[in-house]
Coordinates of C-alpha atoms and ligand atoms in Angstrom, one line a residue:
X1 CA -16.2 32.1 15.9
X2 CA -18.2 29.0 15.1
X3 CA -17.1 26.3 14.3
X4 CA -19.1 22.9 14.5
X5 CA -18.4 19.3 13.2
X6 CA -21.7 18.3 11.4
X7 CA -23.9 15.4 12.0
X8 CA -22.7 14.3 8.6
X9 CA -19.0 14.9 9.2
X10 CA -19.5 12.8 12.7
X11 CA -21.1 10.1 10.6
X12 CA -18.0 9.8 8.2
X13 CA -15.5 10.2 11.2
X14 CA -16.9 6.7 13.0
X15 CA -17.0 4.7 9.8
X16 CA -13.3 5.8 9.1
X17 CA -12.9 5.0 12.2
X18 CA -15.0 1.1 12.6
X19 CA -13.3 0.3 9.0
X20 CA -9.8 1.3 10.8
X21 CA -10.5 -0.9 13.7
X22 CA -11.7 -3.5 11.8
X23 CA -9.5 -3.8 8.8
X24 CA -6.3 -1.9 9.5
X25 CA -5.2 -2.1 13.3
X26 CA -5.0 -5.8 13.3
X27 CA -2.8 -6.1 10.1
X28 CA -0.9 -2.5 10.4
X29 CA 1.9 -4.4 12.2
X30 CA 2.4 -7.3 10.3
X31 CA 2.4 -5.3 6.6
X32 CA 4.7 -3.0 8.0
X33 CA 7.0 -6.2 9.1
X34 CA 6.9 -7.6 5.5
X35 CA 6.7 -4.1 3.6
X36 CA 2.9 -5.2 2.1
X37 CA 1.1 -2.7 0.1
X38 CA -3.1 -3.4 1.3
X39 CA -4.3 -3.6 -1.8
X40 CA -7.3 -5.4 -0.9
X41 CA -8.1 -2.8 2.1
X42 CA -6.9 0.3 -0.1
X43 CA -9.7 -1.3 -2.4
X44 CA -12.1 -1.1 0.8
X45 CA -11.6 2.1 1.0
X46 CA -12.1 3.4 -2.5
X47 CA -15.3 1.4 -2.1
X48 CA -16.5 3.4 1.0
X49 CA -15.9 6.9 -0.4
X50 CA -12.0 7.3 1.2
X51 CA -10.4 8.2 -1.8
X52 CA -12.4 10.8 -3.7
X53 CA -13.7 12.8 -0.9
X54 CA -12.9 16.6 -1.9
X55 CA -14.9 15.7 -5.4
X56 CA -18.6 16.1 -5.9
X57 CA -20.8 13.6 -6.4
X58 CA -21.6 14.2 -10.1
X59 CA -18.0 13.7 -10.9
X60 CA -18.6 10.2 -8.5
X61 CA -16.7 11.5 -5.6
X62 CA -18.7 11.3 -2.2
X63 CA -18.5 15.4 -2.1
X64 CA -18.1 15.5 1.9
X65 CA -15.4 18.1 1.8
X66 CA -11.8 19.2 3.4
X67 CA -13.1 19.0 7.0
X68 CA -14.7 15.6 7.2
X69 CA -11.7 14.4 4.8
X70 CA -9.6 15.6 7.9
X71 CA -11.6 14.1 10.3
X72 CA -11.5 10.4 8.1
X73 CA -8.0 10.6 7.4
X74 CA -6.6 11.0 11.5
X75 CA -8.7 8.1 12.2
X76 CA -6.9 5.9 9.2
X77 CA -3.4 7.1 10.1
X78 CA -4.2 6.6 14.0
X79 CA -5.2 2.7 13.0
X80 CA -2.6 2.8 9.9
X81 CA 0.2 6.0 8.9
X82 CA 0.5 4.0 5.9
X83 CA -2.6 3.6 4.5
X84 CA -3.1 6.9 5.5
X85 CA -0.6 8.3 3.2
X86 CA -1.8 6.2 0.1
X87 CA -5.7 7.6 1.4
X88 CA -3.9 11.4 1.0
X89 CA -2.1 11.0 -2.1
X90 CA -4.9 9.4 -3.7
X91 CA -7.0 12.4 -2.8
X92 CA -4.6 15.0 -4.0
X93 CA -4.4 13.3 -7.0
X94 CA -8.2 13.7 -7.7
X95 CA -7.2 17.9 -7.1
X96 CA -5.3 18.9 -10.2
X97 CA -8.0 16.9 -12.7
X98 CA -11.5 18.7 -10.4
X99 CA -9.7 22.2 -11.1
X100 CA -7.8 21.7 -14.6
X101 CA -9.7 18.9 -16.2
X102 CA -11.4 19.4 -19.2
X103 CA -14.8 17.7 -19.7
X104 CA -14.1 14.1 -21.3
X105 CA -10.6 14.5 -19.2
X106 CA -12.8 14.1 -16.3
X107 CA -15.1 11.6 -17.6
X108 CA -12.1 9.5 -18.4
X109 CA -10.1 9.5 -15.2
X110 CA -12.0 11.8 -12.5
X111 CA -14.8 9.6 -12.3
X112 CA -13.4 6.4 -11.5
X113 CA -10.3 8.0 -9.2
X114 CA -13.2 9.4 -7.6
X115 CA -15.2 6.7 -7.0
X116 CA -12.2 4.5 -5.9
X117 CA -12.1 2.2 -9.2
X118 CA -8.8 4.3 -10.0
X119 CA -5.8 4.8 -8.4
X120 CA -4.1 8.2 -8.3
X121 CA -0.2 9.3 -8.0
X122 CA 1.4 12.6 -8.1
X123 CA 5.0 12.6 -9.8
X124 CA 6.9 16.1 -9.0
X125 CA 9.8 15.1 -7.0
X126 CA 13.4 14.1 -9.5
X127 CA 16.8 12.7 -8.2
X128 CA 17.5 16.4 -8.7
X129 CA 14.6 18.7 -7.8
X130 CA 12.9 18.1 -4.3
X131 CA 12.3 21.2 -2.2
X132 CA 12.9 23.0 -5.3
X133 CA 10.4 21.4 -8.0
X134 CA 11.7 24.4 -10.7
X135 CA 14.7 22.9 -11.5
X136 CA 13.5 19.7 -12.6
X137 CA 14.9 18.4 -15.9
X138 CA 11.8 16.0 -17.1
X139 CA 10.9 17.2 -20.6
X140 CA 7.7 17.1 -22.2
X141 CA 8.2 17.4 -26.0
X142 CA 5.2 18.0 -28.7
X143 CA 5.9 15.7 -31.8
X144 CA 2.5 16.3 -34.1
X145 CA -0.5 14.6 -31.4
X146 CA 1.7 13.3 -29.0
X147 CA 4.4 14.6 -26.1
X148 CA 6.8 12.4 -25.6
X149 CA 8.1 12.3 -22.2
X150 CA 11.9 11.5 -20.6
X151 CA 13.1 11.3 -17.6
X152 CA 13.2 9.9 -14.0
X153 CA 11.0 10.9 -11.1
X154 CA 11.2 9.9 -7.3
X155 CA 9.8 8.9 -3.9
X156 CA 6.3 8.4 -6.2
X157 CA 3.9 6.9 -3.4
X158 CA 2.4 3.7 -5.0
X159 CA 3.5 4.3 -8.0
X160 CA 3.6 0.7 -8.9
X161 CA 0.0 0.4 -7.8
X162 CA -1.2 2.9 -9.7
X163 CA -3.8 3.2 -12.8
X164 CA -3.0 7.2 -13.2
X165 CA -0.1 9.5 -12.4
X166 CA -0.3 13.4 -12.6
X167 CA 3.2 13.9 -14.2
X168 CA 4.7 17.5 -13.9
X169 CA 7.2 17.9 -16.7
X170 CA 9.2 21.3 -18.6
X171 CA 7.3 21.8 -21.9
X172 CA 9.0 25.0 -22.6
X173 CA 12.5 26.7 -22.9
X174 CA 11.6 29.1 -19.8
X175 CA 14.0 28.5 -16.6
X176 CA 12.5 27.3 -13.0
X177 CA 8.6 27.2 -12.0
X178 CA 7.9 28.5 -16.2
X179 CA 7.7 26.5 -18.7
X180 CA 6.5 23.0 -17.0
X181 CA 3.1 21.4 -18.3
X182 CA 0.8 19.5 -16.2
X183 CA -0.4 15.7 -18.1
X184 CA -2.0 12.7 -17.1
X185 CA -0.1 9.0 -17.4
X186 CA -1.9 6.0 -17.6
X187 CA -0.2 3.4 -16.3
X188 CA 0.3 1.2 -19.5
X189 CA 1.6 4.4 -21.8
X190 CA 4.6 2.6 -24.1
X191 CA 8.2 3.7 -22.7
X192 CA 7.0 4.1 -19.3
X193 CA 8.7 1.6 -16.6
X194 CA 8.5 1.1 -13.2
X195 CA 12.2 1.5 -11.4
X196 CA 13.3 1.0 -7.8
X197 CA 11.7 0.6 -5.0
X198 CA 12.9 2.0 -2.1
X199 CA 13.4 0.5 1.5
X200 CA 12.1 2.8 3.7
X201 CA 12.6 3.7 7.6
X202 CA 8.9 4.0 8.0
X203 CA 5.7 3.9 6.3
X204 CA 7.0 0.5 5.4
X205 CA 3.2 -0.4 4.1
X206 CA 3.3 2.3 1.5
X207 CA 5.1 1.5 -1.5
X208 CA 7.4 4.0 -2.7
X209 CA 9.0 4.2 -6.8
X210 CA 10.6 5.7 -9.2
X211 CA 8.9 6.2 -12.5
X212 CA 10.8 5.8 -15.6
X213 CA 10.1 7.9 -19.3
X214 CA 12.3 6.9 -22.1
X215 CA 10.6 8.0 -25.1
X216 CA 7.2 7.6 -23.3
X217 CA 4.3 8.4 -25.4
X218 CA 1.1 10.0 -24.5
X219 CA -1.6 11.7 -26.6
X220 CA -1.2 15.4 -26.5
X221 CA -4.8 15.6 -25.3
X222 CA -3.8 14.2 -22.1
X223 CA -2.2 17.7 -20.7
X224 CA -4.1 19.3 -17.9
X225 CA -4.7 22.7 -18.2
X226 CA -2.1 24.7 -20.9
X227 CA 1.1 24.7 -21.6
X228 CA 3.2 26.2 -19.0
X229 CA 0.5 26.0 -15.9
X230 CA 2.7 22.8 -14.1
X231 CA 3.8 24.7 -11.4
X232 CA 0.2 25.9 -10.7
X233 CA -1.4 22.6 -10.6
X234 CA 1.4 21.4 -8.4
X235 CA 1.2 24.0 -5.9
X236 CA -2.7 24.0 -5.6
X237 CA -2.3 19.7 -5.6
X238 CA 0.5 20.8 -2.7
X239 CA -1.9 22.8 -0.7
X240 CA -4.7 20.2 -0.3
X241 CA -2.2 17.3 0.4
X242 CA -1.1 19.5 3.2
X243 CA -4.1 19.2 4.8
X244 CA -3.5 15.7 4.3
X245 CA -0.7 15.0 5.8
X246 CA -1.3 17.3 8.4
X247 CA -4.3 15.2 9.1
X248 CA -2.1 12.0 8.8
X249 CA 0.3 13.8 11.9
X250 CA -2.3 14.2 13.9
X251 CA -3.9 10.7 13.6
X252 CA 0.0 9.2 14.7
X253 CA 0.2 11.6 17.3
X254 CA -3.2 10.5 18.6
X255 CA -1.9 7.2 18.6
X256 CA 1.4 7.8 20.2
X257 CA -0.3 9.7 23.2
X258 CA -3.0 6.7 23.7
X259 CA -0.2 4.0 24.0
X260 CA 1.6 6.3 26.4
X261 CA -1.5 6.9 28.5
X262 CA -2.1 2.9 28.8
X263 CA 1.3 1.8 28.5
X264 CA 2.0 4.3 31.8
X265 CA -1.4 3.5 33.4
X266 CA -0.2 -0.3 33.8
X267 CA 3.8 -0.1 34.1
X268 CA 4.3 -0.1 37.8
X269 CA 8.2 1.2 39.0
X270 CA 8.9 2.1 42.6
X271 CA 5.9 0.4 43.8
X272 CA 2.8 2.8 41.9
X273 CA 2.0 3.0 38.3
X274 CA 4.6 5.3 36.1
X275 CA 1.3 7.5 35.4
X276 CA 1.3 8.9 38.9
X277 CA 4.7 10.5 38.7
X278 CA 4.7 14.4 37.4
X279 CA 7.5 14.3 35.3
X280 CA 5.7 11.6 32.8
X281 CA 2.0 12.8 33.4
X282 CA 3.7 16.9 32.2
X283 CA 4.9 15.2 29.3
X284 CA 1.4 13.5 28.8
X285 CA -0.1 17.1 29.3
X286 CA 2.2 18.6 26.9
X287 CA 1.4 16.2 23.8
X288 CA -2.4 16.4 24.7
X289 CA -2.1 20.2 24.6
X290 CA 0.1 20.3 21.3
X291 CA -2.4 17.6 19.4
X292 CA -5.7 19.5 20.0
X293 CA -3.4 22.6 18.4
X294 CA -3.1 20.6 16.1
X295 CA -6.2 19.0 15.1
X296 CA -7.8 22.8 15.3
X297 CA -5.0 24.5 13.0
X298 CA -5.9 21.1 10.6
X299 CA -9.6 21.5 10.8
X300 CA -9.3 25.4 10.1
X301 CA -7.7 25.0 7.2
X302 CA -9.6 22.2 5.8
X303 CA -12.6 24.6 6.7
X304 CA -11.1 27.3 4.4
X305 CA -11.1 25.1 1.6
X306 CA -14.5 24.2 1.9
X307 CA -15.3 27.6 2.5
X308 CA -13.6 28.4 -1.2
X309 CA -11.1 30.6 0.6
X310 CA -7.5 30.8 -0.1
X311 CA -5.9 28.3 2.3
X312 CA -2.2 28.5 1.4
X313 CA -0.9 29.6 4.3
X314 CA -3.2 27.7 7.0
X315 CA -2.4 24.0 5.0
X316 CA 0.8 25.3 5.7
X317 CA 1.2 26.1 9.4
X318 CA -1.0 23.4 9.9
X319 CA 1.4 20.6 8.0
X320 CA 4.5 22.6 10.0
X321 CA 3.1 22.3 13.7
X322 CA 1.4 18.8 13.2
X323 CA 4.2 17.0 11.4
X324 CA 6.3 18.4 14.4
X325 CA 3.8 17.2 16.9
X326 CA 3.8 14.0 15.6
X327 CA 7.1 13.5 15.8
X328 CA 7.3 15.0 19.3
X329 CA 4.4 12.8 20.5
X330 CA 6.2 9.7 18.9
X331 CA 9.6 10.5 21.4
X332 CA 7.5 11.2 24.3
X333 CA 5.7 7.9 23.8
X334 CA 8.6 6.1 23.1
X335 CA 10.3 7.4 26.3
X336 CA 8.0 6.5 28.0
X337 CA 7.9 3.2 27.2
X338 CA 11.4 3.4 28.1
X339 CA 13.8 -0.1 26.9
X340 CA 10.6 -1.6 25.5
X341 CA 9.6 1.1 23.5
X342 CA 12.5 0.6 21.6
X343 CA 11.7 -3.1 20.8
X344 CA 9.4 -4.4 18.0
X345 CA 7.1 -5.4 21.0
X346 CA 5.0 -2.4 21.0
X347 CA 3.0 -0.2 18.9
X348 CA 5.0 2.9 19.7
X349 CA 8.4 1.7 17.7
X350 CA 6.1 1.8 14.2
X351 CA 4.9 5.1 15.2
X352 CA 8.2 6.4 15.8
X353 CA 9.2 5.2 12.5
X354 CA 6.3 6.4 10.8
X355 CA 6.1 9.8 12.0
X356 CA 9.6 10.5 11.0
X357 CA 8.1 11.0 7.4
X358 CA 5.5 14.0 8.0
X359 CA 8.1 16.3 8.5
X360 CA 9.6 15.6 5.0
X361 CA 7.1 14.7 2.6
X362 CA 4.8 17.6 1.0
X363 CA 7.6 20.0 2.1
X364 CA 10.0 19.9 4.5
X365 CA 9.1 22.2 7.6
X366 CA 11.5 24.5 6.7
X367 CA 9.2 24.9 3.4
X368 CA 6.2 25.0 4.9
X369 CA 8.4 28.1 7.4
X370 CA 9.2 29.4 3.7
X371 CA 5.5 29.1 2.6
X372 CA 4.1 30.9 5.8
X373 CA 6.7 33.9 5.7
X374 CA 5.7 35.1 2.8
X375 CA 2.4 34.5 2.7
X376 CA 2.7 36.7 6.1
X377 CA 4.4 39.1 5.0
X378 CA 2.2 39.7 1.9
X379 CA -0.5 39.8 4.3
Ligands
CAA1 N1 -1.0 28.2 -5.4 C1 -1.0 28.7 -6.6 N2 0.1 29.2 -7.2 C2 1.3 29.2 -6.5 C3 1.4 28.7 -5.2 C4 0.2 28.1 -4.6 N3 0.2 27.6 -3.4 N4 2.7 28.7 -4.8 C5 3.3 29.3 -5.8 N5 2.5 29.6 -6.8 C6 2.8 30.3 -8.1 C7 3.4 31.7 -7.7 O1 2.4 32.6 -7.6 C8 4.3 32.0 -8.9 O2 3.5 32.4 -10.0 P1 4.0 33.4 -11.1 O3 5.2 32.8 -11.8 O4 2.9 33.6 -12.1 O5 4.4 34.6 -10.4 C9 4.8 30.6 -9.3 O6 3.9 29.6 -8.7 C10 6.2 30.4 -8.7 O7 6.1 30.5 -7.3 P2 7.4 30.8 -6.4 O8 8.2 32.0 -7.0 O9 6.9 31.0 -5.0 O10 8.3 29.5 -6.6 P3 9.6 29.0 -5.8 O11 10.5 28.4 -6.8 O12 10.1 30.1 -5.0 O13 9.0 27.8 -4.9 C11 8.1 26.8 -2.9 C12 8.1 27.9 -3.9 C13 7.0 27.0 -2.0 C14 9.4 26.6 -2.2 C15 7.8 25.4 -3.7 O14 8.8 25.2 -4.6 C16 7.5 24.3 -2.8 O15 6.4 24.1 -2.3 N6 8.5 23.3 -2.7 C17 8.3 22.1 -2.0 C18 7.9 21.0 -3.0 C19 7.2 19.9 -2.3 O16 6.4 20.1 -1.4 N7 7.5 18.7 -2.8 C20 6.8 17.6 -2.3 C21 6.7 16.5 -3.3 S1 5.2 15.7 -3.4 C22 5.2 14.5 -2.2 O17 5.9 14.5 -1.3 C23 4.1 13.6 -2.5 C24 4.1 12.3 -1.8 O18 4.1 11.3 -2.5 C25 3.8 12.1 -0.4

């Protein structure tokens, strides 16, 4: 097998990771204190090419692919988990319009999500319908040119700060997965509100809404794909944000097994630095060993996508295992910190926090178990 990171993909990886240093790390802490959204930085990051990276440079994305998307995402979530996840979302949301999108659809939207002038959601999730999106009761009605849309959806990542949602919502009479459309919302469509936010555990920095439709017009035109083809462009949006968020695990696990390795290297008990003692430097070995699974069932499937290969099943054991080494990684470095890990004194508290999210988010593990079964099976 071989497998290389090119020059190019190296190239992207450091810039993630000098704009990380420079612009995230020293205010990660504080926006996650006051529950800030980075707009300005988020803007930064449009600006570099962050936010648009799976789409090709005619269609103003910086085309560098899945793999060096990977590679630039675990350096933003190691500096910043939430920027990280507004970086993922905004590049899912790019997904559904590169593979459904109609010409002028993509001159209108694709273009500037792409090159970061544009801000993307992805609203799947209701009160009602999480790990099961089919039973979602959004509707989508065609009145002459226009659908007109009602209903509530959940846990919408920056949904406030956003210029353009991919809405999934039922269309047709058909039960479960048939019968739901795919449309584009801009953020000023009449009958369209912003509702709560919510006050989360973690991933304080990204905002998180629900979206409102009472009687919310939007031009007919602005359905993606045809009728009945929601689920599709969900589960194909869902594949690539796995890669994501797997990609967002890894960067937090990263992070969690640096502070360990310098928190341990200077805490001195029984006379000798906590490092020296085998009981913390196997649980070092173990998180190091996990995270390069990790990163390598992450980079595989990213590699399969840019390959144009069905990655289904890879975005999928690659979410499972990293989300669960991040979290694993996040109580080894906090246990290790022992009583001052669990003060707001050190890094390893927010990571802790943030982690707790990758499990959930983008599937649950036990979807992502549900995902890779079958696919298996098939196989
Ligand atoms: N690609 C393309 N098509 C797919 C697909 C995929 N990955 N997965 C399923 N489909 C198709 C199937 O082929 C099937 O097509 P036909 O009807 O033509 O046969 C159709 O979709 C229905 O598929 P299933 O029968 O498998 O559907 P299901 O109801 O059993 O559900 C599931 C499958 C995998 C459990 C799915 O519901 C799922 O992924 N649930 C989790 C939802 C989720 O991840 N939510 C996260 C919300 S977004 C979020 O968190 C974003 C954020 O802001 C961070």
């Amino acid at each position: 097998m071989a497998f290389e990171i090119s020059s190019e993909q190296e190239m992207i990886r450091l810039m993630a990771r000098d704009f990380a240093k420079k612009e995230l790390e020293p205010m990660a802490a504080e926006w996650d204190r006051q529950g800030i959204f980075p707009t300005d930085a988020i803007k930064k990051m449009g600006e570099l090419g962050l936010l648009g990276m799976m789409v090709p440079p005619a269609l103003g994305g910086s085309g560098a692919g899945a793999v060096a998307y990977s590679l630039a995402l675990q350096e933003i979530a190691y500096a910043c988990a939430s920027s990280a996840v507004t970086m993922s979302v905004a590049n899912l949301s790019t997904e559904p319009l590169l593979k459904f999108g109609n010409k002028e659809q993509k001159e209108k939207w694709l273009l500037g999500l792409a090159e970061g002038a544009l801000l993307g959601a992805f609203a799947l999730t209701e009160p009602g319908a999480g790990s099961d999106p089919g039973s979602m009761t959004t509707t989508a009605e065609l009145k002459k040119d226009k659908y007109i849309i009602n209903g509530t959806k959940v846990f919408i990542t920056h949904g406030r700060y956003a210029d353009v949602i991919n809405l999934i919502a039922r269309t047709g009479q058909e039960k479960g997965t048939r019968g739901l459309s795919a449309f584009i919302i801009e953020k000023d469509a009449q009958g369209f509100t912003i509702g709560t936010k919510e006050e989360k555990l973690g991933l304080r920095a990204s905002n998180t809404v629900e979206l409102v439709f009472e009687d919310c017009e939007i031009p007919a035109k602005n359905m993606l794909g045809n009728p009945g083809e929601g689920f599709k462009v969900a589960m194909l949006a869902l594949d690539s944000g796995r890669i994501g968020i797997a990609s967002q695990s890894v960067g937090i696990a990263r992070a969690c097994l640096d502070e360990a390795i310098s928190y341990t290297k200077q805490r001195r008990q029984f006379g000798k630095s906590v490092s020296s003692f085998q009981a913390i430097r196997f649980m070092i070995a173990d998180a190091a060993t996990k995270i390069e699974a990790a990163s390598w069932l992450t980079l595989a499937a990213a590699d399969r996508k840019d390959r144009g290969l069905k990655f289904t099943k890879e975005a999928s054991m690659a979410k499972l295992f990293a989300s669960e080494t991040a979290n694993s990684s996040a109580y080894m470095a906090l246990q290790v910190h022992g009583g001052y890990g669990y003060t707001k004194h050190y890094k390893v508290e927010r990571l802790y926090r943030d982690a707790r999210a990758t499990t959930i988010y983008e599937g649950t593990s036990e979807i992502q178990r549900i995902v890779i079964a079958r696919e298996v099976i098939k196989e």
